[in-house]
Amino acid sequence: MLDMGMTDKQFNGFVRFVLDDLKEIKEEKENSRREEKLDKVIDNLQKTLED
């Protein structure tokens, strides 16, 4: 089976999604909510690496 890579545009789109999530987390006032959102981003990144 061939391993497909990302195009530059696809990678840039992925980075935009992560950046948007991180900006949203930074604006969160409540520490517990900030922690939950950060855990979600970390989990999503880990799952992406495992695919």
XYZ file of C-alpha atoms in Angstrom:
51
model
C 0.000 0.000 0.000
C 1.300 3.447 -0.898
C 1.665 6.087 1.766
C 0.088 9.350 0.626
C 1.621 12.637 1.739
C 0.037 16.049 2.142
C 0.300 18.843 -0.351
C 1.554 22.196 0.886
C -2.004 23.562 0.760
C -3.345 20.656 2.805
C -0.600 21.084 5.384
C -1.232 24.839 5.587
C -4.932 24.139 6.128
C -4.107 21.700 8.912
C -1.857 24.264 10.591
C -4.646 26.875 10.330
C -7.040 24.539 12.163
C -4.528 23.949 14.953
C -3.704 27.660 15.183
C -7.404 28.558 15.371
C -7.934 26.044 18.187
C -4.928 27.393 20.109
C -6.144 30.990 19.746
C -9.551 29.933 21.071
C -7.885 28.243 24.052
C -5.814 31.339 24.768
C -8.999 33.446 24.967
C -10.720 31.039 27.385
C -11.083 32.663 30.795
C -11.930 29.591 32.862
C -8.885 27.449 33.664
C -10.768 24.149 33.681
C -12.288 24.846 30.239
C -8.889 25.927 28.924
C -7.389 22.677 30.178
C -10.177 20.609 28.556
C -9.745 22.337 25.211
C -5.973 21.971 25.312
C -6.304 18.263 26.108
C -8.617 17.894 23.100
C -6.113 19.552 20.750
C -3.302 17.381 22.120
C -5.439 14.242 21.683
C -6.339 15.190 18.104
C -2.684 15.816 17.233
C -1.689 12.464 18.761
C -4.387 10.659 16.751
C -3.165 12.379 13.585
C 0.359 11.115 14.208
C -0.908 7.568 14.745
C -2.884 7.437 11.461
